[in-house]
Short mmCIF file of C-alpha atoms and ligand atoms in Angstrom, two decimals:
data_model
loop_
_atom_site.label_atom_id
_atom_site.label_comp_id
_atom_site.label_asym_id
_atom_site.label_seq_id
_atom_site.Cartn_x
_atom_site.Cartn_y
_atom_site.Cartn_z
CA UNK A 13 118.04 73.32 65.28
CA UNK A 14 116.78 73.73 68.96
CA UNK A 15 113.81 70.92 70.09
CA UNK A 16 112.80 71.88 73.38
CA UNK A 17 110.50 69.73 75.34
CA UNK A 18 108.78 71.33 78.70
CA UNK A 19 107.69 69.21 81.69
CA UNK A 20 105.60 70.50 84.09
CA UNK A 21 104.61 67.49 87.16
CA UNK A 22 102.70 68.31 90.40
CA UNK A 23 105.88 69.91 91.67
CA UNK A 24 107.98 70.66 89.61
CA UNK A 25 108.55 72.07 86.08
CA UNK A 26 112.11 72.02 84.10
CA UNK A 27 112.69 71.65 80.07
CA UNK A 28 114.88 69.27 77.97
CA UNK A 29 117.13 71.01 75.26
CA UNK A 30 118.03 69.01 71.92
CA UNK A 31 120.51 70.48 70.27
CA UNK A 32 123.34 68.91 68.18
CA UNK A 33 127.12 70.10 68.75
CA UNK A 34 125.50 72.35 71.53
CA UNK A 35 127.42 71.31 74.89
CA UNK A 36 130.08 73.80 74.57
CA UNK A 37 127.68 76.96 74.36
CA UNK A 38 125.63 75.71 76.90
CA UNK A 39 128.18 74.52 79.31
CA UNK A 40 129.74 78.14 79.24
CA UNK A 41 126.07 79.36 79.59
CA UNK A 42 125.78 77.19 82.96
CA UNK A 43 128.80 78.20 84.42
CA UNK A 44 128.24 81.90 83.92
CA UNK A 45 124.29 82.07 85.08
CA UNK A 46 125.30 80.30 88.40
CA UNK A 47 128.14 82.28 89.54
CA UNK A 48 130.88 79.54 88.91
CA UNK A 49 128.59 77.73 91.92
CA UNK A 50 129.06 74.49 90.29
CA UNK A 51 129.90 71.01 90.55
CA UNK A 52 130.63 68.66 87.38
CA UNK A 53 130.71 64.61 87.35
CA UNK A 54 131.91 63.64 84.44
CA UNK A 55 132.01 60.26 82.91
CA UNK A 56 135.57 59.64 82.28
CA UNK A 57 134.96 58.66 78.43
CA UNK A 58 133.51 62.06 77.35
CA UNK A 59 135.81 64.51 79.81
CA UNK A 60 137.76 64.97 76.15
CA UNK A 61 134.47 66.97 75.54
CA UNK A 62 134.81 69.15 78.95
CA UNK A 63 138.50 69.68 78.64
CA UNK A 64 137.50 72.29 75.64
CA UNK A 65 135.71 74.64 77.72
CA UNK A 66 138.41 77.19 77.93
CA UNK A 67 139.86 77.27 81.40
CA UNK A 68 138.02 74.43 82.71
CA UNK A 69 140.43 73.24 84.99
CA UNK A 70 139.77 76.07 87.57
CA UNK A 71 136.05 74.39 87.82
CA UNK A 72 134.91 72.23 90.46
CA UNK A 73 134.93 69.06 88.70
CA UNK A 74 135.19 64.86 89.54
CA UNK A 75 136.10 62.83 86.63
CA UNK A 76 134.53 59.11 86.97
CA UNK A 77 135.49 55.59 85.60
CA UNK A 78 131.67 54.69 85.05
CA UNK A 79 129.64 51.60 84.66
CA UNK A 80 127.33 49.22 87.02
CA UNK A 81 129.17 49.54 89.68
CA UNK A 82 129.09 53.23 90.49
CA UNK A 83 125.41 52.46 91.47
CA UNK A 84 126.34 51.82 95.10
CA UNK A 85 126.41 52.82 98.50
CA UNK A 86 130.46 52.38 98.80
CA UNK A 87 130.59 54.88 96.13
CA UNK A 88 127.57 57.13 96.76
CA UNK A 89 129.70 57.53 100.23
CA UNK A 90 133.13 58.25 98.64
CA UNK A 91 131.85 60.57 96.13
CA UNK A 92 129.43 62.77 98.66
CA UNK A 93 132.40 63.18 100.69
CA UNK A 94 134.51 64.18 97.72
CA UNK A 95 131.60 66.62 96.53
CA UNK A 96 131.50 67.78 100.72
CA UNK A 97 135.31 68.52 100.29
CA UNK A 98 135.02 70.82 97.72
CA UNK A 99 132.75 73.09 99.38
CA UNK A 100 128.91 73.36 98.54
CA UNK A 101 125.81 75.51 99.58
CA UNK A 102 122.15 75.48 99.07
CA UNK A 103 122.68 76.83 95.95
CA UNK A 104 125.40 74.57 94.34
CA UNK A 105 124.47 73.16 91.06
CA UNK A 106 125.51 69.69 90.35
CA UNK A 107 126.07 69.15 86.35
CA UNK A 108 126.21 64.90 85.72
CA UNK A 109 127.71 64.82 82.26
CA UNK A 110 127.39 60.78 81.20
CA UNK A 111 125.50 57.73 80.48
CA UNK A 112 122.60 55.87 83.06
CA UNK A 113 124.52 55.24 85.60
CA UNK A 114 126.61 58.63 86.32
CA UNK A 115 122.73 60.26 85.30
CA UNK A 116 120.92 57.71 88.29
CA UNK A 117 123.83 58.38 91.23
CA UNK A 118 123.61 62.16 90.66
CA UNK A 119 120.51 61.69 91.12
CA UNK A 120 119.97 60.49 94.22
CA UNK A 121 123.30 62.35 95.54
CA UNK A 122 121.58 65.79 94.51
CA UNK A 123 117.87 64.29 96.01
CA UNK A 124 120.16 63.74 99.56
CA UNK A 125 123.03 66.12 99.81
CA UNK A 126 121.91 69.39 101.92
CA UNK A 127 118.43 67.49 101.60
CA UNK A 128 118.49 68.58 97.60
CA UNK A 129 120.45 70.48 95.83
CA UNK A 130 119.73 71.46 91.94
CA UNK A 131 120.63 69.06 89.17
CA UNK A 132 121.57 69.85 85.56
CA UNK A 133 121.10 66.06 83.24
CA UNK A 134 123.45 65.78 80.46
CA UNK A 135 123.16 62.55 79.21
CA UNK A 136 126.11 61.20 77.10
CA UNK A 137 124.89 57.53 75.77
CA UNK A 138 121.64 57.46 73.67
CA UNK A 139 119.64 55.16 76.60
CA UNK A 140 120.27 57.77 78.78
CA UNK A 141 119.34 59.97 76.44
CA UNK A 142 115.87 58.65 75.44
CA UNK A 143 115.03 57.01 78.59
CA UNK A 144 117.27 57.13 82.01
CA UNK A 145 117.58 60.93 81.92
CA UNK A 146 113.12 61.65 81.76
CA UNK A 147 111.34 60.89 84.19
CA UNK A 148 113.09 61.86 87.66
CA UNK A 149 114.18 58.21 89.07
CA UNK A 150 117.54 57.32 90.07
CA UNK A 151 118.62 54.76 92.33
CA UNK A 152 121.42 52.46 93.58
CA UNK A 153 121.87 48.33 93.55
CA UNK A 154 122.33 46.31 96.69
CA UNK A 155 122.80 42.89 96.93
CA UNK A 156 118.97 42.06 96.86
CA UNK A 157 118.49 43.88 93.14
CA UNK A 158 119.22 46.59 91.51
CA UNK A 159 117.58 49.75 91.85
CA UNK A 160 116.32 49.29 95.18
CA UNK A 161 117.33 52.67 97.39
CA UNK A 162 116.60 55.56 95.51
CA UNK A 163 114.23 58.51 95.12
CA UNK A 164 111.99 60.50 92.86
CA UNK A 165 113.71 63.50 91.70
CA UNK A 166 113.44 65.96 88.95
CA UNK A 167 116.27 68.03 87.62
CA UNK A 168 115.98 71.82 86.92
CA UNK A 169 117.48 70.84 83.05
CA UNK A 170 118.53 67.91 80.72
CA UNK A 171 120.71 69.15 77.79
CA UNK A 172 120.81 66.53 74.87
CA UNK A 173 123.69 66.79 72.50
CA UNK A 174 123.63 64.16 69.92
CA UNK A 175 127.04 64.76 69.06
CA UNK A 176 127.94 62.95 71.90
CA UNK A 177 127.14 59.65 70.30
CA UNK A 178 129.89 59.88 68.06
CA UNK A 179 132.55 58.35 69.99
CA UNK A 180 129.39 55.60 71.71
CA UNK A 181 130.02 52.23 71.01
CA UNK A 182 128.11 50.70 68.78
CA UNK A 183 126.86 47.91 70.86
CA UNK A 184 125.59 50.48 73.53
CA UNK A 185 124.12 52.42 70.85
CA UNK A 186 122.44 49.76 70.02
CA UNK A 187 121.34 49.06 73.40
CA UNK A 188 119.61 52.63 73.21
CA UNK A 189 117.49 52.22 70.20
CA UNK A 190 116.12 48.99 71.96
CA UNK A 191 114.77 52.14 74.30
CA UNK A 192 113.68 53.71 71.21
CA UNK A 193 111.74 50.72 69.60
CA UNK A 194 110.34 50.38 73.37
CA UNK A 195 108.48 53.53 73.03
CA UNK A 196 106.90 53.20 69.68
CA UNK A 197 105.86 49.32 70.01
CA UNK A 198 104.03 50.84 73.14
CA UNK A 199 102.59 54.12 71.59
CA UNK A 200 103.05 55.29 68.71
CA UNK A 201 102.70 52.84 65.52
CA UNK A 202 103.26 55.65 62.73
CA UNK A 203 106.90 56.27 65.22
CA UNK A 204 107.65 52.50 64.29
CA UNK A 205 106.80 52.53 60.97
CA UNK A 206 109.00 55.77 60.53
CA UNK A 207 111.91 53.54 62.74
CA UNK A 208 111.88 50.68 60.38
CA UNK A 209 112.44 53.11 57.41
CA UNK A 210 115.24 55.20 58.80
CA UNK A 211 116.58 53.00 61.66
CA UNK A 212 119.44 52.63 58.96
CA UNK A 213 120.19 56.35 58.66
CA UNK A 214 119.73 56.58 62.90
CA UNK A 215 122.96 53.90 63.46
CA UNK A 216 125.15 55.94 60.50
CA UNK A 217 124.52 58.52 62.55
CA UNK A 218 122.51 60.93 60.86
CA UNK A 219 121.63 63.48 63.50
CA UNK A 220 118.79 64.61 61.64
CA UNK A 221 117.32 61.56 62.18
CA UNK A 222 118.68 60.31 65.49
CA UNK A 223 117.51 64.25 67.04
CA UNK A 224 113.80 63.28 65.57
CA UNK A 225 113.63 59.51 67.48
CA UNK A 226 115.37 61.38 70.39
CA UNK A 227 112.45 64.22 70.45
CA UNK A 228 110.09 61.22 69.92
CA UNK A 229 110.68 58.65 72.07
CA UNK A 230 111.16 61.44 74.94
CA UNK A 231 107.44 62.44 74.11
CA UNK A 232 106.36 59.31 74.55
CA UNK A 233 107.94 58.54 77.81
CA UNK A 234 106.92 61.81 79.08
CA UNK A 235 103.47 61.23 78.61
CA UNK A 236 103.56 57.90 80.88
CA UNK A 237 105.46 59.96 83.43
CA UNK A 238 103.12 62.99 83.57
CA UNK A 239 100.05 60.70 83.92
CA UNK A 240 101.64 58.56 86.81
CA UNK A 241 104.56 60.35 87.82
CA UNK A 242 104.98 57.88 90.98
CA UNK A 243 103.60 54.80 89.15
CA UNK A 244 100.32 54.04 91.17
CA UNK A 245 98.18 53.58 88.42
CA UNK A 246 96.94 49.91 87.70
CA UNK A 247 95.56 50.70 83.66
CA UNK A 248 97.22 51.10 80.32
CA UNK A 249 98.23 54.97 81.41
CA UNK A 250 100.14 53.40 83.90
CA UNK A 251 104.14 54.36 83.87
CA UNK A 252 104.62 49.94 84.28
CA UNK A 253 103.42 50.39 80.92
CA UNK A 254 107.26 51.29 79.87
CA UNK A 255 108.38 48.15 81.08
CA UNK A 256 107.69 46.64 78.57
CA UNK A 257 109.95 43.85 77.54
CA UNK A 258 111.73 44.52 81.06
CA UNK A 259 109.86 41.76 82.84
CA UNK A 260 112.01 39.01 80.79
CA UNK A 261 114.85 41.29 80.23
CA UNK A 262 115.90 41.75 83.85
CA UNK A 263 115.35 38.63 84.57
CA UNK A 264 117.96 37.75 82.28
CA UNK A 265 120.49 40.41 83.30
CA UNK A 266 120.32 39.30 86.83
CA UNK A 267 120.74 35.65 85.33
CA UNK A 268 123.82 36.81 83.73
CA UNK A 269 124.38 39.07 87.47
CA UNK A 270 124.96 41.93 85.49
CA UNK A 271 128.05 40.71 83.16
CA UNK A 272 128.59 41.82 79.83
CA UNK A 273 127.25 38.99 78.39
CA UNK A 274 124.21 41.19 77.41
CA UNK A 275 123.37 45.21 77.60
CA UNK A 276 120.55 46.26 78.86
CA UNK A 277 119.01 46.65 75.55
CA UNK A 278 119.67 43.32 74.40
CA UNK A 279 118.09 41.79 77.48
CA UNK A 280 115.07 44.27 76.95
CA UNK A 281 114.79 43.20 73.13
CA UNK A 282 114.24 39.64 74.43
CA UNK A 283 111.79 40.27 76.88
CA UNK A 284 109.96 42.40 74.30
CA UNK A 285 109.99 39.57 71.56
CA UNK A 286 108.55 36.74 74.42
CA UNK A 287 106.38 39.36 75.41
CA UNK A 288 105.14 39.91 71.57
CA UNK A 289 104.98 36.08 71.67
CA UNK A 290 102.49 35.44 74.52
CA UNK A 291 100.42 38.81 73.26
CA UNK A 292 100.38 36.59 69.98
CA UNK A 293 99.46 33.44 71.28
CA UNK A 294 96.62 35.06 73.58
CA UNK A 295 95.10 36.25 70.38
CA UNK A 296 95.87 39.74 71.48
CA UNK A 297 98.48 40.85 68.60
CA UNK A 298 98.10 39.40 65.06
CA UNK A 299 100.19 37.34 63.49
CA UNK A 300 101.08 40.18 60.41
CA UNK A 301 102.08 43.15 63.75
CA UNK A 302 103.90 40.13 65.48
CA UNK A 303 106.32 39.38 62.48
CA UNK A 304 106.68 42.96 61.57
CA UNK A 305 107.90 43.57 65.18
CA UNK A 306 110.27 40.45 64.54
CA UNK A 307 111.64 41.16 61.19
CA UNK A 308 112.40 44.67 62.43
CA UNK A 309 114.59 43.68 65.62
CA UNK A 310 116.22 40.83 63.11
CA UNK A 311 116.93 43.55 60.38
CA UNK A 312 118.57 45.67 63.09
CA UNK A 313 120.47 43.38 64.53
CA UNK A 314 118.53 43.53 67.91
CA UNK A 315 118.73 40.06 69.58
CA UNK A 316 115.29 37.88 69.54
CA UNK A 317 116.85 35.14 71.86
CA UNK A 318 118.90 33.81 74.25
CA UNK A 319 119.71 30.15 74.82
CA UNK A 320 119.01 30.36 78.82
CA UNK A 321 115.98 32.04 78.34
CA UNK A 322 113.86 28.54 79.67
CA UNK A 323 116.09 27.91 81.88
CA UNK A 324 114.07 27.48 85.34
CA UNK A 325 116.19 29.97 86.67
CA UNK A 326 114.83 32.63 84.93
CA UNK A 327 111.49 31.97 85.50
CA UNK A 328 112.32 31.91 89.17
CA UNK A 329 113.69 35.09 89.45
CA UNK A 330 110.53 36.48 87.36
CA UNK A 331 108.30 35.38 90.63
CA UNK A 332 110.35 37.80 92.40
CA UNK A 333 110.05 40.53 90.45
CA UNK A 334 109.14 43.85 92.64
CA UNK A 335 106.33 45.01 90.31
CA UNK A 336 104.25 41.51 91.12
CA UNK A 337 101.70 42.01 93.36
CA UNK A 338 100.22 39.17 95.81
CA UNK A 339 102.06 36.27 93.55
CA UNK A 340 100.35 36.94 90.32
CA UNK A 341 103.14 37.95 87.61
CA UNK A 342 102.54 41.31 86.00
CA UNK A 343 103.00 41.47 82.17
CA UNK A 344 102.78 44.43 80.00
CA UNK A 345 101.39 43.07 76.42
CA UNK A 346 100.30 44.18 73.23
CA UNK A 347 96.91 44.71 71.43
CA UNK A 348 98.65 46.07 68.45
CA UNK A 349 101.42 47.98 67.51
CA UNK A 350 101.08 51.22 69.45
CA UNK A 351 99.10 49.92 71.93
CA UNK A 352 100.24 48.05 75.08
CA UNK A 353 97.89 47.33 78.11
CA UNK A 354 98.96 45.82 81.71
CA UNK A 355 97.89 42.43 81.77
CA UNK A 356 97.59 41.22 85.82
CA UNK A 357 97.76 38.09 87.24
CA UNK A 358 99.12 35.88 84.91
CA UNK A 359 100.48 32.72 86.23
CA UNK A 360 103.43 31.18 85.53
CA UNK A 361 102.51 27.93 83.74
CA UNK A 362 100.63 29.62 81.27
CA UNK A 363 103.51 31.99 80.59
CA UNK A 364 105.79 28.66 79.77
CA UNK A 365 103.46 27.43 77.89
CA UNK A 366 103.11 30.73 75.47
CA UNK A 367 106.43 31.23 74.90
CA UNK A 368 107.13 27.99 73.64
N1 NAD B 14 116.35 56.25 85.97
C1 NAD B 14 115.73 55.66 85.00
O1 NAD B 14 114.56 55.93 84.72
C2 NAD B 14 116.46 54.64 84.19
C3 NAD B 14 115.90 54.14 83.01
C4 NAD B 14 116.64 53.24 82.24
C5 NAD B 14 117.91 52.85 82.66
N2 NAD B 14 118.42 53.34 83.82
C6 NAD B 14 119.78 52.96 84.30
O2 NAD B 14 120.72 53.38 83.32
C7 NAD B 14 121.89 52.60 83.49
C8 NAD B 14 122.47 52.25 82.13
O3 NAD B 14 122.86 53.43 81.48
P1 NAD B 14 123.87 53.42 80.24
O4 NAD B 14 123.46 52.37 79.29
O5 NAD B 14 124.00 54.82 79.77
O6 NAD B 14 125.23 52.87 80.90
P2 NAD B 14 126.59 53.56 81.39
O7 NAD B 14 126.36 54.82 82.10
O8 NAD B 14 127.34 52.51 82.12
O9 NAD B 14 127.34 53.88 80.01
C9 NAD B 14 127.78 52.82 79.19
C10 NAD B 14 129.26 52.98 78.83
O10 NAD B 14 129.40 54.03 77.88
C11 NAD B 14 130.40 54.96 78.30
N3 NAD B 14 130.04 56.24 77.70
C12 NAD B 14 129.10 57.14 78.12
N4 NAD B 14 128.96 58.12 77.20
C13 NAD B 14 129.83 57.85 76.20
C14 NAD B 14 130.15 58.50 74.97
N5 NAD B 14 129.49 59.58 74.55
N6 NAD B 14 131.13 57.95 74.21
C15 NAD B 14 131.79 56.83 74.59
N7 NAD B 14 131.51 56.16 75.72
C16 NAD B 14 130.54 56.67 76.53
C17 NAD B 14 130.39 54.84 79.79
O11 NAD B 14 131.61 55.26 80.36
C18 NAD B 14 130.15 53.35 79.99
O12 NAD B 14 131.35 52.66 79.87
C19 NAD B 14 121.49 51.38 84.29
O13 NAD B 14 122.06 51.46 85.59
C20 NAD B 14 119.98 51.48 84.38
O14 NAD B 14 119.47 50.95 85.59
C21 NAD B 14 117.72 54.22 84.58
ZN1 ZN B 15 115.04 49.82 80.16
#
């Protein structure tokens, strides 16, 4: 069955398709409604998937070896030129097929080639899925952080096959339903409580129930990005809100500079347990929603700690963080489950002090 999810910002208005065991129909359907004008990128672990559209070699496609490291400007230049030597238009469609990173270079390649050309989403890991594909950011890493060149930029259409997942890693699906868990610890209690009773069924890949927390968690997220599309707003609507957990997180995944030591969604479940911990000990969460956030990251195998997590270090790096404003550390926190607020100018002492 079809979920379709519409999005319609200031500027621009496009839909996301969930459909399981889809891609095939609908890459056929792209192809054909744009007059074979199309470019593919294609992460090199699902092009398995591509090479069964029937005559698919006579498209314009670039297979890529992805990860991290795609996200810079060495490759943004190699890979515009590549997409430039193929021949494109105004009208050219660019189709990323793959996980975050593929999703956040297209991106900001379609946001800057010709000054924009159309992009077609089709995220292949379940993080790009629920999260990196909504919302219209992308972006590149320098040597001063990650993320840091980039643009706002919505595609014309995100197709979500679930069926994709079957050949994911288990770690990196993992590292998506941290995402997941994200989004319902922020919004949407009754979405957790469902989690912890099916979370099971979600990582024995049930698409039933992995197309529900997809459709979910994409609600959710959308909701953030339609109230503060360009995150400006300073309350609990604003779009910080979803980085929650990130604050600690990317602190330690620029500890670890990026390594595989942890995913993403390990570092995130971290950062969302310390930031449980100081909501806790400001006698903003209670002690019952505080160990039934626990017990559910411990039952699914989602990591509570790290052993360089006090490390000064870290806490260094989490003074530098770009969301603090004038010196005072941003936090996102929790009044309950389902309801996360932005907590300003908390200093760094006290933050020691609570997570201890
Ligand atoms: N733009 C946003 O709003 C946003 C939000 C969250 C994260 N991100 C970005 O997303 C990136 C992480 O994305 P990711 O976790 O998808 O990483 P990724 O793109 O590196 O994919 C992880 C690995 O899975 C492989 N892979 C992809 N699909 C597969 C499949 N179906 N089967 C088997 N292997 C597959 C990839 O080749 C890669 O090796 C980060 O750069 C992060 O900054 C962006
Ligand atoms: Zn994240």
């Amino acid at each position: 069955m079809i979920k379709k999810i519409n999005i319609l910002t200031k500027e621009d208005k496009y839909s996301i398709e969930i459909e399981t065991n889809s891609i095939k129909k609908k890459i056929k359907h792209i192809i054909s409604n744009n007059n074979n004008n199309v470019i593919f990128l294609i992460d090199k672990n699902v092009f398995n998937v591509f090479k069964k559209i029937k005559n698919y070699n006579k498209q314009k496609y670039i297979c890529i070896s992805c990860s991290e490291k795609i996200k810079s400007f060495n490759f943004y230049t190699k890979l515009t030129q590549k997409i430039l030597s193929k021949g494109i238009d105004r009208k050219t469609i660019l189709v990323a097929i793959g996980g975050g990173t593929l999703g956040d270079l297209s991106g900001f390649i379609a946001s800057t080639l010709l000054r924009g050309i159309d992009l077609i989403l089709i995220p292949t890991t379940l993080l790009a899925q629920v999260d990196s594909s909504i919302g219209g950011k992308n972006g590149i890493n320098t040597i001063f952080g990650k993320n840091l060149i980039g643009t706002f930029y919505q595609p014309k259409l995100v197709i979500i096959d679930p069926y994709f997942l079957k050949t994911l890693p288990k770690r990196e699906l993992l590292s998506g339903y941290a995402e997941i868990v994200k989004h319902s610890i922020i919004y949407d209690e009754n979405f957790f409580n469902w989690l912890d009773k099916n979370s099971k069924n979600l990582f024995n890949l049930n698409y039933k129930v992995i197309s529900r927390a997809i459709y979910k968690s994409i609600l959710i997220k959308k909701q953030y990005v339609l109230k503060d599309e360009k995150e400006r707003l300073k309350n609990r609507h604003s779009r910080a809100v979803l980085n929650f957990g990130h604050t600690f997180g990317h602190a330690l995944e620029t500890y670890y500079k990026y390594n595989k030591k942890l995913t993403h969604g390990e570092a995130i479940s971290i950062g969302m347990i310390m930031a449980s911990t100081i909501s806790y000990n400001l006698n903003y969460l209670s002690y019952k929603n505080f160990i039934k956030i626990k017990n559910h990251f411990i039952n699914n195998k989602l990591p509570i700690m790290d052993n360089k997590m006090y490390d000064e270090k870290i806490f260094k790096i989490i003074c530098k963080d770009k969301k603090n404003i004038d010196g005072k550390i941003n936090f996102v926190l929790l009044k309950n489950i389902g309801n996360a607020f932005l907590k300003n100018n908390i200093n760094l002492k006290s933050i020691k002090k609570l997570i201890k």
